[in-house]
XYZ file of C-alpha atoms in Angstrom:
653
model
C 2.095 42.110 -4.784
C -1.634 41.749 -5.540
C -3.309 38.411 -4.876
C -4.189 36.109 -7.743
C -7.494 34.367 -8.134
C -8.259 30.984 -9.615
C -8.678 31.302 -13.342
C -11.233 28.514 -13.369
C -12.997 25.900 -11.276
C -13.282 23.280 -13.992
C -15.033 19.921 -13.427
C -12.503 17.096 -13.246
C -13.588 15.257 -16.401
C -13.368 18.490 -18.412
C -9.966 19.340 -16.935
C -8.577 15.897 -17.799
C -9.973 16.085 -21.323
C -8.553 19.568 -21.856
C -5.137 18.523 -20.494
C -4.896 15.367 -22.581
C -5.969 17.218 -25.746
C -3.338 19.872 -25.150
C -0.698 17.205 -24.571
C -1.769 15.400 -27.727
C -1.636 18.566 -29.838
C 1.861 19.226 -28.508
C 2.949 15.755 -29.659
C 4.045 14.794 -26.152
C 1.619 11.876 -25.925
C 3.665 9.935 -28.449
C 5.910 7.137 -27.177
C 9.499 8.145 -26.535
C 12.364 6.973 -28.733
C 14.236 3.771 -27.969
C 17.588 3.115 -26.363
C 19.623 -0.094 -26.314
C 20.276 -1.731 -22.968
C 21.369 -5.167 -21.832
C 18.588 -7.741 -21.850
C 19.571 -8.662 -18.303
C 18.839 -5.066 -17.202
C 15.507 -4.740 -19.004
C 13.024 -5.921 -16.367
C 10.005 -3.590 -16.277
C 11.084 -1.610 -19.326
C 8.987 -1.347 -22.488
C 10.132 -2.627 -25.878
C 10.649 0.104 -28.477
C 10.490 -2.350 -31.371
C 9.552 -5.957 -31.999
C 12.040 -8.592 -30.813
C 12.476 -11.592 -33.127
C 14.626 -14.643 -32.525
C 18.162 -14.556 -33.947
C 18.599 -18.291 -33.341
C 16.379 -21.253 -32.672
C 16.024 -22.713 -29.197
C 17.281 -25.314 -28.891
C 19.614 -24.774 -31.828
C 20.556 -28.490 -31.918
C 18.642 -31.737 -31.332
C 18.996 -32.463 -27.620
C 17.986 -35.205 -25.262
C 14.936 -34.513 -23.114
C 15.789 -37.387 -20.728
C 18.692 -39.299 -19.254
C 18.988 -42.458 -21.333
C 20.337 -43.884 -24.562
C 20.230 -42.318 -28.017
C 19.254 -44.853 -30.690
C 18.103 -45.064 -34.288
C 14.417 -45.805 -33.962
C 14.562 -48.232 -36.921
C 16.988 -50.413 -34.950
C 14.361 -50.920 -32.236
C 11.690 -52.468 -34.463
C 10.397 -55.826 -33.251
C 11.318 -55.444 -29.557
C 8.762 -57.076 -27.249
C 8.661 -58.483 -23.755
C 8.821 -62.012 -25.169
C 11.459 -61.101 -27.687
C 13.697 -58.359 -26.191
C 16.069 -56.607 -28.512
C 19.714 -55.927 -27.742
C 21.629 -52.881 -28.971
C 25.385 -52.598 -28.618
C 26.419 -49.566 -26.575
C 28.759 -47.117 -28.232
C 27.584 -48.165 -31.687
C 23.840 -48.792 -31.713
C 23.079 -47.031 -28.423
C 24.919 -44.011 -26.989
C 24.382 -42.802 -23.429
C 23.142 -39.172 -23.120
C 22.204 -36.934 -20.198
C 19.311 -34.507 -20.333
C 20.282 -31.601 -22.590
C 23.126 -33.435 -24.357
C 23.291 -33.145 -28.142
C 21.906 -36.171 -29.985
C 24.748 -37.834 -31.972
C 24.491 -37.601 -35.749
C 22.279 -40.200 -37.409
C 20.460 -40.960 -34.111
C 16.816 -39.944 -33.791
C 15.293 -41.220 -30.561
C 16.081 -41.589 -26.852
C 15.089 -44.460 -24.590
C 14.849 -43.493 -20.919
C 17.396 -45.100 -18.623
C 14.642 -46.757 -16.562
C 13.324 -48.540 -19.673
C 16.526 -50.452 -20.455
C 18.405 -53.358 -18.956
C 22.199 -53.235 -19.079
C 23.698 -56.604 -19.869
C 27.101 -57.886 -20.786
C 27.549 -60.863 -23.069
C 30.111 -62.536 -25.359
C 29.473 -63.405 -28.959
C 30.108 -66.930 -30.260
C 33.210 -65.707 -32.048
C 34.810 -64.326 -28.848
C 37.279 -66.432 -26.885
C 36.662 -67.181 -23.227
C 39.400 -64.713 -22.227
C 37.836 -61.839 -24.192
C 36.026 -58.963 -22.392
C 32.250 -59.179 -22.562
C 30.444 -56.655 -24.770
C 27.912 -54.256 -23.148
C 24.407 -54.082 -24.559
C 21.136 -52.453 -23.647
C 18.122 -54.677 -23.740
C 14.757 -53.084 -24.604
C 11.254 -54.525 -24.406
C 9.415 -52.148 -26.792
C 10.299 -50.173 -29.930
C 11.056 -46.435 -29.915
C 9.089 -43.917 -31.951
C 10.772 -41.286 -34.177
C 12.194 -38.385 -32.104
C 10.976 -39.912 -28.875
C 12.295 -37.914 -25.855
C 14.204 -35.555 -28.145
C 13.957 -31.759 -28.090
C 14.280 -31.002 -31.772
C 15.789 -27.807 -33.190
C 13.343 -24.904 -32.713
C 11.006 -26.866 -30.465
C 10.664 -23.783 -28.214
C 11.723 -20.871 -30.438
C 12.288 -20.880 -34.191
C 14.745 -18.385 -35.686
C 12.903 -15.246 -36.960
C 9.904 -16.032 -34.702
C 8.368 -13.035 -32.858
C 9.404 -13.147 -29.201
C 7.991 -9.819 -28.008
C 5.931 -7.185 -29.824
C 6.595 -3.467 -29.629
C 5.262 -1.736 -26.500
C 5.531 -4.873 -24.366
C 6.403 -4.370 -20.695
C 9.223 -6.806 -20.077
C 8.692 -9.540 -17.484
C 11.202 -12.046 -16.035
C 10.049 -14.758 -18.475
C 10.482 -12.314 -21.372
C 14.116 -11.806 -20.401
C 14.651 -15.563 -20.551
C 12.985 -15.834 -23.956
C 15.113 -13.038 -25.433
C 18.316 -14.601 -24.149
C 17.247 -18.014 -25.483
C 16.557 -16.365 -28.842
C 20.145 -15.147 -29.067
C 19.761 -11.542 -27.872
C 22.184 -9.752 -25.566
C 20.767 -6.245 -26.069
C 17.207 -4.978 -26.520
C 15.775 -1.657 -27.663
C 13.451 -0.204 -24.996
C 11.567 3.049 -24.604
C 13.571 5.725 -22.899
C 12.245 6.266 -19.396
C 10.174 9.471 -19.230
C 11.972 11.895 -16.945
C 9.978 14.013 -14.531
C 11.714 17.044 -13.023
C 10.232 17.765 -9.590
C 10.839 21.278 -8.227
C 9.986 21.660 -4.514
C 9.253 25.281 -3.600
C 8.786 27.303 -0.436
C 10.960 29.493 1.751
C 9.883 27.444 4.767
C 10.942 24.125 3.189
C 14.112 22.451 4.489
C 15.930 19.230 3.620
C 15.405 16.151 5.838
C 18.040 16.033 8.579
C 18.369 19.814 8.853
C 18.499 21.520 12.233
C 14.857 22.516 12.619
C 13.557 25.824 13.899
C 9.997 26.997 14.400
C 8.323 27.540 11.035
C 10.446 24.984 9.139
C 8.732 22.241 7.126
C 10.645 19.084 6.163
C 10.497 18.556 2.404
C 9.143 15.096 1.634
C 6.594 15.623 -1.143
C 9.243 15.313 -3.854
C 10.183 11.888 -2.494
C 6.553 10.741 -2.599
C 6.136 12.036 -6.148
C 9.482 10.542 -7.173
C 8.400 7.173 -5.818
C 5.220 7.318 -7.891
C 7.255 8.165 -10.996
C 9.397 5.060 -10.387
C 6.285 2.898 -9.885
C 4.937 4.143 -13.211
C 8.148 3.313 -15.078
C 9.642 6.805 -15.213
C 12.782 8.414 -13.847
C 12.409 11.186 -11.251
C 14.830 14.112 -11.283
C 14.669 16.037 -8.010
C 15.525 19.717 -8.357
C 16.925 21.796 -5.507
C 14.480 23.597 -3.218
C 13.432 26.973 -4.659
C 12.349 29.736 -2.217
C 9.220 31.834 -2.692
C 10.708 34.173 -5.291
C 9.236 34.714 -8.741
C 12.497 35.292 -10.608
C 14.256 32.338 -8.973
C 11.326 30.098 -9.850
C 11.391 31.217 -13.483
C 15.135 30.541 -13.674
C 14.552 27.076 -12.176
C 11.877 26.260 -14.767
C 14.194 27.253 -17.622
C 17.050 25.243 -16.106
C 14.777 22.219 -15.697
C 13.561 22.480 -19.288
C 16.382 20.350 -20.710
C 16.422 17.927 -17.789
C 13.193 16.036 -18.393
C 9.985 15.429 -20.297
C 7.621 16.897 -17.691
C 8.260 19.677 -15.168
C 6.341 19.492 -11.885
C 6.316 22.443 -9.500
C 5.229 21.465 -6.017
C 3.504 24.180 -3.910
C 2.809 27.796 -4.729
C -0.133 26.833 -6.919
C -2.803 28.577 -4.861
C -3.724 32.270 -4.714
C -1.702 33.512 -1.750
C 0.704 36.448 -1.760
C 3.684 34.063 -2.004
C 2.188 31.672 -4.569
C 4.208 32.364 -7.707
C 3.767 29.192 -9.766
C 0.948 30.451 -11.997
C 2.704 33.768 -12.649
C 6.022 32.050 -13.453
C 4.436 29.632 -15.921
C 2.389 32.397 -17.560
C 5.450 34.652 -17.963
C 7.423 31.836 -19.646
C 4.642 30.169 -21.603
C 0.921 29.575 -21.213
C -1.582 28.313 -18.665
C -4.089 25.858 -20.080
C -6.048 25.648 -16.850
C -5.824 26.881 -13.249
C -8.246 25.395 -10.758
C -10.008 22.019 -10.842
C -13.258 21.402 -9.028
C -11.949 18.678 -6.691
C -11.320 18.383 -2.959
C -8.552 18.183 -1.968
C -6.435 19.498 -4.854
C -8.357 22.428 -6.308
C -5.428 24.807 -7.014
C -3.781 22.665 -9.710
C -2.136 24.406 -12.691
C -1.863 22.819 -16.140
C 0.651 24.799 -18.153
C 3.093 24.819 -21.033
C 6.551 26.325 -21.460
C 7.972 26.267 -24.995
C 7.352 22.678 -26.080
C 7.129 21.075 -22.665
C 4.218 20.468 -20.243
C 4.483 22.039 -16.794
C 2.297 20.853 -13.930
C 1.787 22.990 -10.840
C 0.392 21.027 -7.908
C -0.546 22.051 -4.338
C 1.885 21.773 -1.449
C -0.352 19.821 0.917
C 0.690 16.151 0.610
C -2.765 14.653 0.025
C -3.564 17.284 -2.615
C -0.178 16.714 -4.256
C -0.674 12.926 -4.293
C -4.158 13.077 -5.801
C -3.451 15.704 -8.482
C -0.160 14.073 -9.490
C -1.982 10.760 -9.965
C -4.684 12.422 -12.019
C -2.574 14.566 -14.341
C 0.952 13.097 -14.472
C 0.269 9.360 -14.557
C -1.540 9.273 -17.955
C 1.345 11.153 -19.589
C 4.010 8.794 -18.251
C 2.186 5.723 -19.516
C 1.575 7.232 -22.949
C 5.231 8.213 -23.277
C 6.168 4.574 -22.694
C 3.656 3.327 -25.258
C 1.539 1.357 -22.786
C -1.976 1.675 -21.455
C -2.499 2.960 -17.936
C -3.511 0.287 -15.459
C -6.989 0.793 -14.051
C -7.302 0.679 -10.243
C -9.011 -2.307 -8.665
C -12.567 -1.373 -7.682
C -14.272 -2.842 -4.627
C -17.918 -2.456 -3.644
C -18.407 -1.693 0.058
C -20.820 -0.190 2.578
C -20.093 3.021 4.465
C -19.840 2.440 8.219
C -20.913 5.984 9.008
C -22.108 9.174 7.388
C -19.644 11.320 5.456
C -20.951 14.824 4.746
C -19.431 16.686 1.800
C -19.472 20.248 0.499
C -21.793 20.466 -2.475
C -20.172 21.756 -5.659
C -16.815 19.947 -5.421
C -15.936 16.355 -6.274
C -14.322 14.943 -3.135
C -11.738 12.167 -2.885
C -12.612 10.586 0.458
C -9.937 8.347 1.981
C -11.297 5.203 3.662
C -10.202 2.149 5.607
C -11.776 -1.066 4.371
C -12.305 -4.430 6.034
C -14.335 -7.541 5.373
C -16.660 -8.331 8.270
C -18.688 -11.460 7.661
C -19.789 -11.307 4.037
C -19.639 -7.513 3.747
C -16.862 -5.083 2.938
C -17.073 -2.089 5.269
C -15.552 1.341 4.489
C -14.735 3.785 7.282
C -13.588 7.368 6.519
C -10.204 8.452 7.853
C -8.923 11.974 8.519
C -9.944 14.322 5.698
C -7.448 17.186 5.909
C -5.375 17.913 2.794
C -2.259 18.050 4.973
C -2.876 14.731 6.769
C -0.136 12.568 5.269
C -0.939 9.675 7.617
C -4.428 9.492 6.131
C -2.739 8.233 2.940
C -0.629 5.791 4.931
C -3.680 4.388 6.720
C -6.144 4.486 3.820
C -6.991 1.414 1.781
C -8.577 3.411 -1.010
C -10.571 6.403 -2.219
C -14.292 6.952 -2.572
C -15.264 9.672 -5.026
C -18.171 11.791 -3.812
C -19.830 13.527 -6.801
C -19.726 17.315 -6.937
C -23.488 17.709 -6.623
C -23.793 15.340 -3.649
C -24.046 16.471 -0.041
C -22.238 13.332 1.065
C -22.765 9.653 1.808
C -25.129 8.155 4.350
C -24.305 5.351 6.761
C -24.873 2.043 4.964
C -24.556 3.570 1.495
C -22.930 1.290 -1.075
C -19.865 2.853 -2.680
C -17.161 1.960 -5.184
C -13.656 2.163 -3.736
C -10.520 2.677 -5.819
C -8.160 0.425 -3.911
C -4.653 1.337 -2.781
C -4.172 -2.135 -1.272
C -5.129 -5.489 -2.743
C -8.454 -7.142 -1.999
C -6.650 -10.137 -0.476
C -4.839 -7.874 2.023
C -8.143 -6.280 2.995
C -9.734 -9.697 3.524
C -6.898 -10.527 5.956
C -7.395 -7.382 8.061
C -8.974 -7.371 11.524
C -11.274 -4.365 11.860
C -11.308 -2.792 15.311
C -13.656 0.164 15.758
C -14.085 1.941 19.054
C -12.046 3.611 21.762
C -8.433 4.488 21.105
C -5.544 3.134 23.123
C -1.823 3.203 22.343
C -1.664 -0.530 23.097
C -3.680 -1.180 19.931
C -0.885 0.311 17.821
C 1.619 -1.972 19.538
C -0.715 -4.935 19.057
C -0.993 -4.156 15.329
C 2.785 -4.148 15.007
C 3.290 -7.431 16.909
C 0.561 -9.110 14.828
C 2.281 -8.063 11.606
C 5.655 -9.128 13.015
C 4.470 -12.574 14.127
C 1.993 -13.240 11.321
C 2.836 -11.126 8.224
C -0.276 -12.299 6.411
C -2.600 -10.482 8.822
C -3.157 -6.839 9.779
C -5.043 -4.941 12.470
C -6.846 -1.770 11.452
C -8.303 0.490 14.125
C -10.742 3.364 13.692
C -11.236 5.674 16.655
C -14.885 6.600 17.102
C -15.213 6.168 20.867
C -16.409 3.235 22.984
C -20.089 3.780 22.267
C -19.410 4.100 18.552
C -17.484 0.809 18.687
C -20.334 -1.103 20.295
C -22.773 0.318 17.766
C -20.401 -0.767 14.981
C -20.557 -4.326 16.376
C -24.345 -4.103 16.440
C -24.404 -3.096 12.754
C -21.932 -5.842 11.812
C -19.183 -3.397 10.817
C -16.289 -4.609 12.967
C -14.602 -7.757 14.246
C -14.053 -6.192 17.657
C -14.405 -2.941 19.578
C -12.207 -1.279 22.179
C -14.319 -0.051 25.072
C -13.994 1.494 28.558
C -17.518 2.653 29.372
C -18.162 3.253 33.074
C -21.741 2.640 34.199
C -22.489 5.355 36.765
C -25.138 3.437 38.729
C -23.255 0.151 39.150
C -19.674 1.351 38.814
C -19.095 -1.531 36.400
C -17.195 -1.209 33.145
C -18.626 -2.184 29.732
C -20.855 -5.162 30.669
C -24.075 -3.148 31.325
C -23.663 -1.388 27.972
C -23.115 -4.661 26.124
C -26.208 -6.180 27.714
C -28.292 -3.137 26.757
C -26.942 -2.433 23.258
C -26.098 -5.922 22.000
C -29.096 -7.914 23.153
C -29.242 -11.307 21.467
C -25.557 -11.225 20.415
C -23.043 -13.569 21.997
C -20.152 -11.287 22.911
C -16.799 -12.200 24.434
C -15.431 -9.376 26.592
C -11.667 -9.763 26.982
C -9.478 -7.482 29.045
C -6.589 -5.804 27.299
C -5.276 -3.477 30.036
C -6.076 -1.462 33.105
C -4.856 2.082 32.571
C -4.484 5.379 34.401
C -6.578 8.301 33.197
C -5.749 11.817 34.322
C -5.422 15.465 33.424
C -2.467 16.161 31.145
C -0.689 19.498 31.649
C 2.447 21.101 30.198
C 5.805 20.215 31.738
C 6.121 21.940 35.113
C 2.342 22.580 35.285
C 2.740 26.366 34.750
C -0.893 27.140 35.615
C -0.822 24.993 38.772
C -3.823 22.893 37.764
C -4.705 20.417 40.529
C -8.001 18.900 39.405
C -11.357 19.355 37.707
C -12.281 22.345 39.894
C -9.589 24.349 38.092
C -11.402 23.888 34.767
C -13.776 26.729 35.692
C -10.910 29.237 35.856
C -10.952 31.861 33.093
C -7.247 31.349 32.331
C -7.624 27.575 31.774
C -8.612 26.119 28.378
C -9.724 22.482 28.264
C -9.683 20.044 25.309
C -12.313 17.298 25.308
C -12.801 13.878 23.710
C -15.565 13.266 21.195
C -19.128 12.433 22.183
C -19.532 8.701 22.862
C -15.930 8.197 23.963
C -15.413 6.496 27.324
C -13.072 9.317 28.317
C -15.853 11.816 27.548
C -18.220 9.902 29.856
C -15.558 9.910 32.574
C -15.096 13.663 32.111
C -18.822 14.289 32.424
C -19.041 12.095 35.537
C -16.162 13.938 37.220
C -17.731 17.311 36.429
C -21.145 16.152 37.651
C -19.716 14.748 40.894
C -18.380 18.184 41.889
C -21.303 20.179 40.490
C -19.624 21.857 37.516
C -21.751 22.602 34.446
C -20.313 21.764 31.027
C -20.894 25.329 29.851
C -18.618 26.633 32.606
C -15.585 24.826 31.136
C -13.763 26.839 28.460
C -12.931 24.534 25.529
C -15.420 21.816 26.500
C -16.787 21.843 22.938
C -13.350 21.343 21.316
C -12.923 17.619 20.582
C -10.065 15.249 19.800
C -10.490 11.631 18.719
C -7.472 10.072 20.424
C -5.477 10.343 23.644
C -2.456 11.399 21.601
C -4.580 14.117 20.008
C -5.357 15.493 23.474
C -1.692 15.300 24.483
C -0.621 17.050 21.278
C -3.141 19.860 21.881
C -1.648 20.448 25.335
C 1.931 20.251 24.056
C 1.330 22.818 21.308
C -0.533 25.293 23.510
C -3.953 24.820 21.934
C -5.214 23.797 25.363
C -3.920 23.942 28.942
C -5.226 20.526 29.930
C -7.293 17.549 28.846
C -8.229 14.097 30.133
C -6.134 11.263 28.655
C -4.080 8.220 29.597
C -0.673 8.386 31.284
C 1.061 6.732 28.307
C 0.162 9.670 26.047
C 1.551 12.165 28.573
C 4.808 10.226 28.831
C 5.079 9.933 25.061
C 5.204 13.743 24.738
C 7.010 14.444 28.012
C 4.041 16.147 29.692
C 2.993 16.157 33.334
C 0.089 14.057 34.574
C -2.473 14.460 37.368
C -4.075 11.057 38.137
C -7.879 10.894 38.140
C -8.951 7.258 37.796
C -7.808 3.732 36.993
C -10.084 2.185 34.394
C -10.541 -1.127 32.620
C -10.042 -1.182 28.855
C -11.557 -4.261 27.186
C -12.030 -5.726 23.734
C -15.581 -6.772 22.835
C -15.530 -9.570 20.251
C -18.620 -11.207 18.685
C -18.472 -14.968 19.234
C -18.777 -15.761 15.524
C -15.332 -14.257 14.860
C -13.451 -15.894 17.736
C -12.571 -19.040 15.782
C -11.457 -17.285 12.593
C -7.761 -17.756 11.961
C -6.857 -14.085 12.175
C -8.669 -13.571 15.512
C -7.132 -16.761 16.927
C -3.692 -15.386 16.041
C -4.483 -12.031 17.643
C -5.860 -13.570 20.835
C -2.814 -15.831 21.072
C -0.621 -12.702 21.141
C -2.796 -11.018 23.775
C -2.845 -14.060 26.036
C 0.623 -15.533 25.544
C 3.095 -13.087 23.994
C 5.514 -11.828 26.658
C 7.096 -9.275 24.313
C 3.728 -7.603 23.775
C 3.070 -7.408 27.527
C 6.527 -5.996 28.170
C 6.318 -3.195 25.600
C 2.838 -2.200 26.798
C 4.082 -2.078 30.401
C 7.064 0.030 29.305
C 4.707 2.765 28.066
C 3.796 3.525 31.652
C 0.421 3.718 33.356
C -0.657 0.194 32.367
C -1.553 -2.874 34.432
C -1.444 -6.034 32.293
C -2.214 -8.534 35.070
C -5.557 -9.522 33.467
C -4.472 -9.149 29.836
C -6.296 -11.779 27.788
C -8.698 -12.729 30.590
C -12.327 -13.244 29.553
C -14.301 -10.825 31.752
C -17.762 -11.605 30.419
C -19.330 -14.025 27.956
C -22.949 -13.792 27.035
């Protein structure tokens, strides 16, 4: 089959305008019809018509206090000097809060404002039972402490207008107004068709080449968040006729059909062809990154959206093109994302000609919000998990410079971001464990780590972009860790250097060490491919020192230029055969069941500017480091760690 090409590369604003106009002309932007449901089940739904009160609330005069119901005219003349007595049961009737007011009574005197007395009249004999009275010291006003009929809701009064998203208090008001049922907009149904011969259901026995299908669950979750109802279709293999049959079968199942994957121009990408054969394509190809191969189509009288298979692309394009439709179909306006102004912690280059959605981590350091880019691949699902928001880089921009002010569309609330500790620097698995324990012990706080290497972490502290930095820089001349670099790079700053762990660094090799690698001398062999850490990482400095000590030039090591940003990245490269070996910590080798050749024991510290030490979130974190036995135990269990000095202040100055 011949390859397709993108029909267009339309700018995003034009694509959205074209899509919305086509939806509007097809009458699918109108709110859906109503359906009756129980008021008690209506939370989050949208009213399909106005709700007016069937009855008043309260529908009888009721007491607002515990006390005595009286006729206010009977209380005239009561003073402290001349108290007035009212006979209980006749002139004063006891009522609890909420009790109906007896007929002909029109005021309530609070229980604490009366004296209960018993007395006999002159006509009563000495053997007669005394009569009970209340004694009052001031007169009552008309309808004092009485909730009159309709005080809250008057019959026929408007309770909720049409197109109102129902809240908990709205449910209460409708019930108080006499309603049991309410007419709400039918939930827009979105049929999600996952495609791909390589796609398998979660829990399947996996073989090489299989991909677990999870995109439909992400998209379905978004549909639920937006008030719709997801309908997940069965997985359709890469077959044009089967896909066309699936589209026709899905036609009567929902209001929007979404085909996930197969939207590009490969030999097995059939989405565009299937939609075109059954209907029309309004647009194929939007000038965004990631997410370019999106398809906006139409089959009969129903919109069909073809989105890319990579999870980040699917997430972004689904938000852009499905969300507006779901809100319109419910008769409500789409909520705008919260925007936060922040500074970029480092440069982010971008390809000119495409609008890029850059995922970023955000933290508040001092008075500034700092944004740090995360992984940019369209298939990096964890970049969405870790990201706090998106920065849009315009199509005609070559990127963003360090320190540039940007607007961030938030995925987390501003308050959560303000309660996040920003750690930039060297990676260590113990930081992930520390983040989890912090969240477990103190749910209001989070730890966010960005892995840019030890040197990058110290420079981030210098620029005021982090609360702390992980560092393990070995000074060749003195043999000392970290302190010489802090003195040189952070002159004039009071820095607390606290030990987190001592850890074993070594060469990671596949299980069984098939190439019999014994040390750094083997890196010059033609059959050995090395994977390195990024420039500025402490592990990179250790690598260079080891090579220098035995007289090996960097250019003689195959793979020296290939870089990973974490120890787990190095371990993964060895596990998958990308490289034969790389320098990393023992814990990463154990995590992936790889063999390990020890090279050095190093000190991994946290550098913390003094001005942050007394903040509540840092005090909580340090308390865990210094006192939490569970944290120490789980770090030790990883293997290759010495926690004997964990929490010890190594240097202060």
